[in-house]
Amino acid sequence: MIMNNIYRLFLLNLQPMFLEEPNVEFFEGKDTEKAEKIISSDKTKLLFDFALSASALRDIDSVLEKTAYFFCKILNCDRSSIFIWDKKKKKLWSKVALGLDETIELEPDKGIVGFVFSQKQPIIINDPYSDHRFNPEIDRKTGYKTKNIIAVPLITYLGNIVGVIEGINKLEGEFDGEDLKFAQILSTYAANSIENALLYSEIKKTQEEIVVRLSIAAEFRDKTTYNHLVRMSIYSYLIAREMGFDEDWCEKLRLAAPMHDIGKLGVPDRILLKPSKLTDEEFKEMQKHTIYGYDILKDSDIDILKMGANIALCHHERYDGKGYPKGLKGEEIPIEARIVALADVVDALLSRRPYKEPFGIDEVVDFVKKESGKHFDPKVVSAFLRIIPQIKKVLEKYGVD
Amino acid sequence: MIMNNIYRLFLLNLQPMFLEEPNVEFFEGKDTEKAEKIISSDKTKLLFDFALSASALRDIDSVLEKTAYFFCKILNCDRSSIFIWDKKKKKLWSKVALGLDETIELEPDKGIVGFVFSQKQPIIINDPYSDHRFNPEIDRKTGYKTKNIIAVPLITYLGNIVGVIEGINKLEGEFDGEDLKFAQILSTYAANSIENALLYSEIKKTQEEIVVRLSIAAEFRDKTTYNHLVRMSIYSYLIAREMGFDEDWCEKLRLAAPMHDIGKLGVPDRILLKPSKLTDEEFKEMQKHTIYGYDILKDSDIDILKMGANIALCHHERYDGKGYPKGLKGEEIPIEARIVALADVVDALLSRRPYKEPFGIDEVVDFVKKESGKHFDPKVVSAFLRIIPQIKKVLEKYGVD
C-alpha cells in the first residue's frame, strides 16, 4: 500500500514533464491534485528531467550549461562549476567557473577540485577558509565570498572519470548527506552525457580534419591551400543555412565541399603542372577532373560521399548551361554543386593567386551580382549577398592567402 | 513528512545501484533495512538503472538488447521487440523481434507497429486476434501465441521519432495504465540512447569510408585497390588487439593505416607510372613518398592523423635498420608503423599483382617467420601468427584481388 502511494506520486510527478496525455485512462483519484502540488517542485522530478534532457544533447557547452543549472536547482546552491579532464594536456579545464569569465585550467592534484579528482572521492566543506586545500585567490579576485562547497567526481556508469562538479554556497544552511546523494546521482548522468558530448566533438573534429587534409593532399600538385578549402566549405555551409536547409544537411555539405577537386589527381602532371596556357585538347583533359572526382566518390551509402560525388561532378556546371562536363542547366544541377560553385569562385577571387591580386569584397559582390543567372543560381547569389557580414568574419578569422 | 519518507525511500533505493558508499555519514534509521526490502525490486529502481546504463552505451546492438531486457522486466512481460526507423529505406527494421532469428522489415503504416509509428500514439491491445491490425502470420510461423500487446512510439526528448517498442504477453493479467506510463518514460530514455547510438555508428562508418576513399584516391595513379586498403587496415587492427593495445587505440590504427601511402601523390608521373625498372635515382625519388605523406599528415592535434603521419613516414623502415627513409632500428620505429609494415606486406603477398600470382597463406606464414627480426618486429610477427584464423576470415570476406 505504501509502495502503491509512492508509485502514484512518482508517476504523477513524471507524467506532466515527459509525456503527452496517453490515450488510455489512468489516474482517477480525488487526491490527485493535492499529490501533484506536493510533489511538483521536488528534486526527484528535477533529476529525472535532467537525465532525460542531458542525454538528448550532443554539444558539450549545452551539456555543461544544463548540468550546472540542474546542479544548482537540485542542491539549492548559488553557483556550480564543472571541471573537465583533458587527457592530452593532463589538466582540468572549466569554461564558466567561479564567476570568472575566462577559461581556467587546474592541475589534477591541487586544491579541492584536484583532491576530488585524484581521490575519486566526493567532499563537503562547510568552512573553506580553514581548509588548507582551499585557494582563496579567486574569491579575492572576484569579490565573492565562498561559504561552503560540495564537490563530486564525474564518473560515468562504466567507471571513467571525466572531471569534477562543484557547488558553492548553499542558499539555506549547509550541504548535507542528502545533497551528497543527489549530487552523486546527478553526477553519473552528467558524466555519461559529458563523455558522449566530448566523444562526439572529437569525432566531428577528426572527420573534418581528415576530409580537409586528404582533399588538400589530393590537390598536392595543384598547390591549393588548407585555408582555401576551410573557407570555401564554411561559405558553402553559411549559404546553405541562409537558404533554409536543415542543420544536418548544411553540416554534411561543409564536409563534402572540400572534396570538390580531388579528381585533379587523375590529371597527368604534364597538364596539371603546365606553366603556360593549356591547348584546347589539354583543357578538355583537365575538365575530366570532375568525372574522376565523381568516380572516386560515387556509389556510396554515406550521405557526405554522395553529396561529394555530385559536387565533384557538377561544380563547374553553370546555371545558364554553359559549364562542363555535361552542360547541365538551372535546377538540373544538384543544389549542393550550385552552392559550392559560388563558394569556390568567391574564395578564389578573394585570394592571391600567382596571376592576380586578391579582389576586395565589394569587387567580389559586383562580380557575383553580374553573374547571377549566368554562372550562378540567383537563389544562391541572393543568399550569399545576405550573409556578407559573416563572410567577412570568416575572412578575418582564416585570413586571405 | 510524507515527502520526507518518499525521499528516503527513493534515495535508499538508488544508492546501492549507483554509488560507492560516500565518505559522509548519512542514513541512520532503524527502518532502513525494512525500507530497503520493500523497495529493492521496484520499477523505479529499474527505470533509473536503465536510464543510467543505456546512456553509457554507444553500440546500437547493446542499446537495443538492454532496452528490450529492461522493458520486459519493468512491464513484467514475456517478450519485447524494438523496431527502428530507417530513414533511407523508409522501413522499420528489427533484428531480434518476435522470436524470429532473421532481421525483419515492416512498412511504416501497416500492422500494430506501423499504427503506433505513424500515429505516434501508444496502444494496448488485450485481444489481438480480434484486432484487424494484428498480423497472426508470425504466430503461425513460430508457434507462439500472442495474448496481449503494448506498443509505444520511441520519441526522443527533442521530439524525434526513432521507432517503436513493443511488449508481448504480460506474465500476470493484462497491460494497464501503469504499464503504459512506465513504458512511455522508458521509451524516451531509450529513444535518446538509440538516437545517439545510430548517430555514432553513422559517423564511424562515414569516417571509415572517407579515409579509405580518399586514401585510394590519393593512390589513384598507383592502382591500389579499395579492398587492399580495407584488408590491411583490418589486419593492423587485429594484430594490435592481439598485442594487447586498448580498443580505442586499435580503432584509431584501423583508420590511420589506409593513409600510409598517400604521399605517393607527390611522386611525379614519370616515376610512379614508369613501366620498367626504376634507376637508383628514380627509386630514391620514389622513396620520398614516405616524407610527402608525413608532411601531409603531420602537426595535427587529431590522434588518427598523428598516427597516420608516423605510419606514412615509417612504414618502409625495417626492424634491422635497413629500411628507409631514415634507417631507424627496432623500437626507434613507432609501433604503429611496425604493425602496418607487416600488415601491408602480408596483404600484398596474398594479392595478385601484375608481376606475381597471389601467395597461399602458408607461403606467407613462412615468409613472415623468416623475416622476423629482419624486416619485421618479432613481437608483431608472433601476434600475427596467433591470429591466422582471423586473417583467413578477412580474406574470405573481402576476397583476394
Short mmCIF file of N, CA and C in Angstrom, two decimals, chain B residues 132-238:
data_model
loop_
_atom_site.label_atom_id
_atom_site.label_comp_id
_atom_site.label_asym_id
_atom_site.label_seq_id
_atom_site.Cartn_x
_atom_site.Cartn_y
_atom_site.Cartn_z
N HIS B 132 -8.03 -5.89 -36.20
CA HIS B 132 -7.74 -6.02 -37.64
C HIS B 132 -6.29 -5.67 -37.98
N ARG B 133 -5.64 -4.88 -37.08
CA ARG B 133 -4.25 -4.50 -37.37
C ARG B 133 -3.26 -5.62 -37.06
N PHE B 134 -3.71 -6.58 -36.27
CA PHE B 134 -2.80 -7.65 -35.84
C PHE B 134 -2.56 -8.64 -36.96
N ASN B 135 -1.30 -8.98 -37.18
CA ASN B 135 -0.93 -9.95 -38.21
C ASN B 135 -0.57 -11.29 -37.55
N PRO B 136 -1.46 -12.29 -37.65
CA PRO B 136 -1.24 -13.57 -36.95
C PRO B 136 -0.20 -14.45 -37.64
N GLU B 137 0.30 -13.97 -38.77
CA GLU B 137 1.26 -14.73 -39.60
C GLU B 137 2.46 -15.21 -38.78
N ILE B 138 3.02 -14.30 -37.99
CA ILE B 138 4.25 -14.63 -37.27
C ILE B 138 3.98 -15.66 -36.16
N ASP B 139 2.85 -15.52 -35.49
CA ASP B 139 2.46 -16.56 -34.52
C ASP B 139 2.38 -17.92 -35.23
N ARG B 140 1.78 -17.94 -36.41
CA ARG B 140 1.66 -19.21 -37.14
C ARG B 140 3.04 -19.79 -37.45
N LYS B 141 3.96 -18.89 -37.87
CA LYS B 141 5.33 -19.33 -38.21
C LYS B 141 6.07 -19.87 -36.99
N THR B 142 5.92 -19.19 -35.86
CA THR B 142 6.78 -19.50 -34.71
C THR B 142 6.10 -20.39 -33.69
N GLY B 143 4.79 -20.58 -33.84
CA GLY B 143 4.08 -21.38 -32.86
C GLY B 143 3.85 -20.68 -31.54
N TYR B 144 4.07 -19.37 -31.53
CA TYR B 144 3.89 -18.58 -30.31
C TYR B 144 2.47 -18.04 -30.28
N LYS B 145 1.88 -17.93 -29.07
CA LYS B 145 0.52 -17.42 -29.01
C LYS B 145 0.53 -16.03 -28.37
N THR B 146 0.25 -15.01 -29.15
CA THR B 146 0.20 -13.64 -28.64
C THR B 146 -1.13 -13.42 -27.93
N LYS B 147 -1.04 -13.06 -26.63
CA LYS B 147 -2.27 -12.86 -25.86
C LYS B 147 -2.59 -11.38 -25.66
N ASN B 148 -1.56 -10.61 -25.41
CA ASN B 148 -1.78 -9.16 -25.34
C ASN B 148 -0.51 -8.41 -25.72
N ILE B 149 -0.72 -7.16 -26.09
CA ILE B 149 0.37 -6.35 -26.67
C ILE B 149 0.32 -4.94 -26.10
N ILE B 150 1.51 -4.41 -25.81
CA ILE B 150 1.62 -2.97 -25.56
C ILE B 150 2.66 -2.45 -26.54
N ALA B 151 2.39 -1.34 -27.16
CA ALA B 151 3.37 -0.78 -28.10
C ALA B 151 3.41 0.73 -27.94
N VAL B 152 4.62 1.26 -27.91
CA VAL B 152 4.82 2.68 -27.61
C VAL B 152 5.80 3.26 -28.62
N PRO B 153 5.53 4.45 -29.14
CA PRO B 153 6.50 5.06 -30.06
C PRO B 153 7.76 5.46 -29.30
N LEU B 154 8.91 5.31 -29.94
CA LEU B 154 10.18 5.74 -29.35
C LEU B 154 10.45 7.17 -29.81
N ILE B 155 10.14 8.11 -28.93
CA ILE B 155 10.29 9.53 -29.28
C ILE B 155 11.31 10.16 -28.35
N THR B 156 12.32 10.81 -28.92
CA THR B 156 13.38 11.40 -28.10
C THR B 156 12.85 12.62 -27.34
N TYR B 157 13.65 13.04 -26.39
CA TYR B 157 13.32 14.22 -25.60
C TYR B 157 13.08 15.43 -26.49
N LEU B 158 13.79 15.48 -27.61
CA LEU B 158 13.65 16.62 -28.51
C LEU B 158 12.57 16.39 -29.57
N GLY B 159 11.85 15.26 -29.46
CA GLY B 159 10.68 15.07 -30.30
C GLY B 159 10.88 14.28 -31.59
N ASN B 160 12.07 13.68 -31.79
CA ASN B 160 12.26 12.86 -32.99
C ASN B 160 11.77 11.44 -32.74
N ILE B 161 11.03 10.91 -33.68
CA ILE B 161 10.60 9.52 -33.53
C ILE B 161 11.65 8.62 -34.18
N VAL B 162 12.14 7.65 -33.43
CA VAL B 162 13.18 6.76 -33.96
C VAL B 162 12.68 5.34 -34.15
N GLY B 163 11.47 5.03 -33.68
CA GLY B 163 10.95 3.68 -33.86
C GLY B 163 9.82 3.37 -32.91
N VAL B 164 9.64 2.09 -32.65
CA VAL B 164 8.54 1.62 -31.80
C VAL B 164 9.08 0.50 -30.91
N ILE B 165 8.64 0.48 -29.65
CA ILE B 165 8.95 -0.66 -28.79
C ILE B 165 7.65 -1.37 -28.43
N GLU B 166 7.73 -2.69 -28.45
CA GLU B 166 6.53 -3.49 -28.27
C GLU B 166 6.78 -4.52 -27.17
N GLY B 167 5.82 -4.69 -26.26
CA GLY B 167 5.90 -5.76 -25.27
C GLY B 167 4.79 -6.75 -25.53
N ILE B 168 5.08 -8.03 -25.36
CA ILE B 168 4.07 -9.05 -25.66
C ILE B 168 3.87 -9.97 -24.46
N ASN B 169 2.61 -10.27 -24.19
CA ASN B 169 2.21 -11.24 -23.16
C ASN B 169 2.68 -10.89 -21.75
N LYS B 170 1.90 -10.05 -21.12
CA LYS B 170 2.12 -9.75 -19.71
C LYS B 170 2.07 -11.06 -18.93
N LEU B 171 3.00 -11.24 -17.99
CA LEU B 171 3.08 -12.52 -17.29
C LEU B 171 1.90 -12.77 -16.35
N GLU B 172 1.37 -11.67 -15.76
CA GLU B 172 0.17 -11.82 -14.93
C GLU B 172 -0.83 -10.76 -15.33
N GLY B 173 -2.02 -11.16 -15.69
CA GLY B 173 -3.06 -10.19 -16.02
C GLY B 173 -2.84 -9.56 -17.37
N GLU B 174 -3.37 -8.33 -17.50
CA GLU B 174 -3.29 -7.63 -18.77
C GLU B 174 -2.51 -6.34 -18.60
N PHE B 175 -2.03 -5.76 -19.70
CA PHE B 175 -1.36 -4.46 -19.63
C PHE B 175 -2.36 -3.40 -19.20
N ASP B 176 -1.89 -2.47 -18.35
CA ASP B 176 -2.82 -1.43 -17.87
C ASP B 176 -2.15 -0.05 -17.94
N GLY B 177 -2.84 0.92 -17.39
CA GLY B 177 -2.37 2.31 -17.45
C GLY B 177 -1.01 2.51 -16.81
N GLU B 178 -0.74 1.79 -15.74
CA GLU B 178 0.55 1.96 -15.08
C GLU B 178 1.67 1.45 -16.00
N ASP B 179 1.42 0.31 -16.63
CA ASP B 179 2.40 -0.20 -17.61
C ASP B 179 2.68 0.83 -18.68
N LEU B 180 1.60 1.44 -19.11
CA LEU B 180 1.74 2.42 -20.18
C LEU B 180 2.63 3.59 -19.75
N LYS B 181 2.38 4.07 -18.53
CA LYS B 181 3.19 5.19 -18.03
C LYS B 181 4.67 4.81 -18.01
N PHE B 182 4.95 3.66 -17.41
CA PHE B 182 6.35 3.23 -17.32
C PHE B 182 6.94 3.01 -18.71
N ALA B 183 6.15 2.43 -19.59
CA ALA B 183 6.63 2.19 -20.96
C ALA B 183 7.00 3.50 -21.63
N GLN B 184 6.18 4.51 -21.38
CA GLN B 184 6.44 5.79 -22.05
C GLN B 184 7.67 6.48 -21.50
N ILE B 185 7.85 6.40 -20.18
CA ILE B 185 9.04 7.02 -19.60
C ILE B 185 10.28 6.30 -20.13
N LEU B 186 10.24 4.98 -20.02
CA LEU B 186 11.38 4.20 -20.54
C LEU B 186 11.64 4.50 -22.00
N SER B 187 10.57 4.67 -22.76
CA SER B 187 10.75 4.84 -24.20
C SER B 187 11.49 6.14 -24.54
N THR B 188 11.30 7.17 -23.73
CA THR B 188 12.02 8.42 -24.02
C THR B 188 13.52 8.25 -23.78
N TYR B 189 13.86 7.66 -22.64
CA TYR B 189 15.27 7.36 -22.38
C TYR B 189 15.85 6.50 -23.51
N ALA B 190 15.10 5.44 -23.83
CA ALA B 190 15.58 4.51 -24.86
C ALA B 190 15.77 5.24 -26.19
N ALA B 191 14.81 6.10 -26.53
CA ALA B 191 14.89 6.81 -27.80
C ALA B 191 16.13 7.70 -27.85
N ASN B 192 16.42 8.40 -26.75
CA ASN B 192 17.64 9.21 -26.69
C ASN B 192 18.87 8.34 -26.95
N SER B 193 18.95 7.21 -26.26
CA SER B 193 20.13 6.36 -26.40
C SER B 193 20.22 5.73 -27.78
N ILE B 194 19.08 5.35 -28.32
CA ILE B 194 19.07 4.76 -29.66
C ILE B 194 19.52 5.79 -30.69
N GLU B 195 19.00 7.01 -30.55
CA GLU B 195 19.39 8.06 -31.50
C GLU B 195 20.90 8.31 -31.41
N ASN B 196 21.41 8.39 -30.19
CA ASN B 196 22.85 8.58 -30.02
C ASN B 196 23.65 7.45 -30.67
N ALA B 197 23.22 6.22 -30.43
CA ALA B 197 23.96 5.07 -30.96
C ALA B 197 23.91 5.04 -32.49
N LEU B 198 22.75 5.37 -33.06
CA LEU B 198 22.63 5.37 -34.53
C LEU B 198 23.52 6.44 -35.14
N LEU B 199 23.51 7.59 -34.49
CA LEU B 199 24.34 8.69 -34.98
C LEU B 199 25.81 8.32 -34.90
N TYR B 200 26.19 7.74 -33.77
CA TYR B 200 27.57 7.35 -33.56
C TYR B 200 28.00 6.34 -34.63
N SER B 201 27.15 5.39 -34.89
CA SER B 201 27.53 4.37 -35.87
C SER B 201 27.60 4.98 -37.27
N GLU B 202 26.72 5.91 -37.56
CA GLU B 202 26.77 6.56 -38.88
C GLU B 202 28.06 7.36 -39.04
N ILE B 203 28.42 8.08 -37.98
CA ILE B 203 29.64 8.88 -38.06
C ILE B 203 30.87 7.99 -38.23
N LYS B 204 30.90 6.89 -37.49
CA LYS B 204 32.04 5.98 -37.60
C LYS B 204 32.16 5.42 -39.01
N LYS B 205 31.02 5.01 -39.56
CA LYS B 205 31.02 4.46 -40.91
C LYS B 205 31.48 5.51 -41.92
N THR B 206 30.99 6.74 -41.70
CA THR B 206 31.36 7.83 -42.59
C THR B 206 32.86 8.05 -42.56
N GLN B 207 33.38 8.11 -41.34
CA GLN B 207 34.80 8.36 -41.14
C GLN B 207 35.63 7.31 -41.86
N GLU B 208 35.25 6.07 -41.65
CA GLU B 208 36.00 4.97 -42.25
C GLU B 208 35.97 5.06 -43.78
N GLU B 209 34.77 5.29 -44.29
CA GLU B 209 34.68 5.28 -45.75
C GLU B 209 35.41 6.48 -46.36
N ILE B 210 35.35 7.62 -45.68
CA ILE B 210 36.07 8.79 -46.19
C ILE B 210 37.57 8.52 -46.22
N VAL B 211 38.09 7.98 -45.13
CA VAL B 211 39.53 7.71 -45.08
C VAL B 211 39.94 6.77 -46.21
N VAL B 212 39.20 5.70 -46.35
CA VAL B 212 39.60 4.71 -47.36
C VAL B 212 39.43 5.28 -48.77
N ARG B 213 38.30 5.95 -49.01
CA ARG B 213 38.08 6.50 -50.36
C ARG B 213 39.13 7.55 -50.72
N LEU B 214 39.42 8.42 -49.78
CA LEU B 214 40.37 9.47 -50.12
C LEU B 214 41.78 8.92 -50.19
N SER B 215 42.08 7.90 -49.38
CA SER B 215 43.40 7.29 -49.48
C SER B 215 43.57 6.61 -50.82
N ILE B 216 42.54 5.93 -51.22
CA ILE B 216 42.63 5.25 -52.51
C ILE B 216 42.70 6.27 -53.64
N ALA B 217 41.97 7.37 -53.45
CA ALA B 217 42.02 8.43 -54.45
C ALA B 217 43.46 8.94 -54.56
N ALA B 218 44.09 9.09 -53.40
CA ALA B 218 45.46 9.59 -53.40
C ALA B 218 46.39 8.63 -54.12
N GLU B 219 46.00 7.37 -54.15
CA GLU B 219 46.84 6.38 -54.85
C GLU B 219 46.29 6.05 -56.24
N PHE B 220 45.42 6.93 -56.70
CA PHE B 220 44.74 6.78 -57.98
C PHE B 220 45.67 6.26 -59.07
N ARG B 221 46.82 6.92 -59.16
CA ARG B 221 47.72 6.60 -60.26
C ARG B 221 48.45 5.28 -60.01
N ASP B 222 48.39 4.83 -58.76
CA ASP B 222 49.15 3.64 -58.40
C ASP B 222 48.31 2.37 -58.41
N LYS B 223 47.02 2.55 -58.70
CA LYS B 223 46.11 1.40 -58.84
C LYS B 223 46.02 0.51 -57.60
N THR B 224 46.21 1.07 -56.43
CA THR B 224 45.92 0.31 -55.22
C THR B 224 44.43 0.06 -55.18
N THR B 225 44.02 -1.08 -54.64
CA THR B 225 42.59 -1.34 -54.63
C THR B 225 41.96 -1.00 -53.29
N TYR B 226 40.68 -0.71 -53.35
CA TYR B 226 39.87 -0.44 -52.17
C TYR B 226 40.00 -1.59 -51.16
N ASN B 227 39.85 -2.80 -51.66
CA ASN B 227 39.88 -3.95 -50.75
C ASN B 227 41.24 -4.17 -50.11
N HIS B 228 42.31 -3.85 -50.83
CA HIS B 228 43.64 -3.97 -50.21
C HIS B 228 43.72 -3.05 -48.98
N LEU B 229 43.25 -1.83 -49.15
CA LEU B 229 43.33 -0.88 -48.02
C LEU B 229 42.44 -1.33 -46.86
N VAL B 230 41.26 -1.84 -47.17
CA VAL B 230 40.38 -2.31 -46.11
C VAL B 230 41.01 -3.50 -45.40
N ARG B 231 41.51 -4.47 -46.18
CA ARG B 231 42.09 -5.67 -45.57
C ARG B 231 43.30 -5.34 -44.71
N MET B 232 44.23 -4.53 -45.26
CA MET B 232 45.45 -4.28 -44.49
C MET B 232 45.15 -3.48 -43.21
N SER B 233 44.09 -2.66 -43.27
CA SER B 233 43.77 -1.92 -42.05
C SER B 233 43.08 -2.83 -41.01
N ILE B 234 42.32 -3.81 -41.48
CA ILE B 234 41.75 -4.77 -40.53
C ILE B 234 42.85 -5.66 -39.94
N TYR B 235 43.79 -6.12 -40.77
CA TYR B 235 44.91 -6.89 -40.21
C TYR B 235 45.63 -6.07 -39.13
N SER B 236 45.88 -4.80 -39.43
CA SER B 236 46.59 -3.95 -38.46
C SER B 236 45.82 -3.91 -37.15
N TYR B 237 44.51 -3.71 -37.27
CA TYR B 237 43.65 -3.67 -36.08
C TYR B 237 43.74 -4.98 -35.30
N LEU B 238 43.64 -6.09 -36.00
CA LEU B 238 43.62 -7.40 -35.33
C LEU B 238 44.97 -7.69 -34.65
#
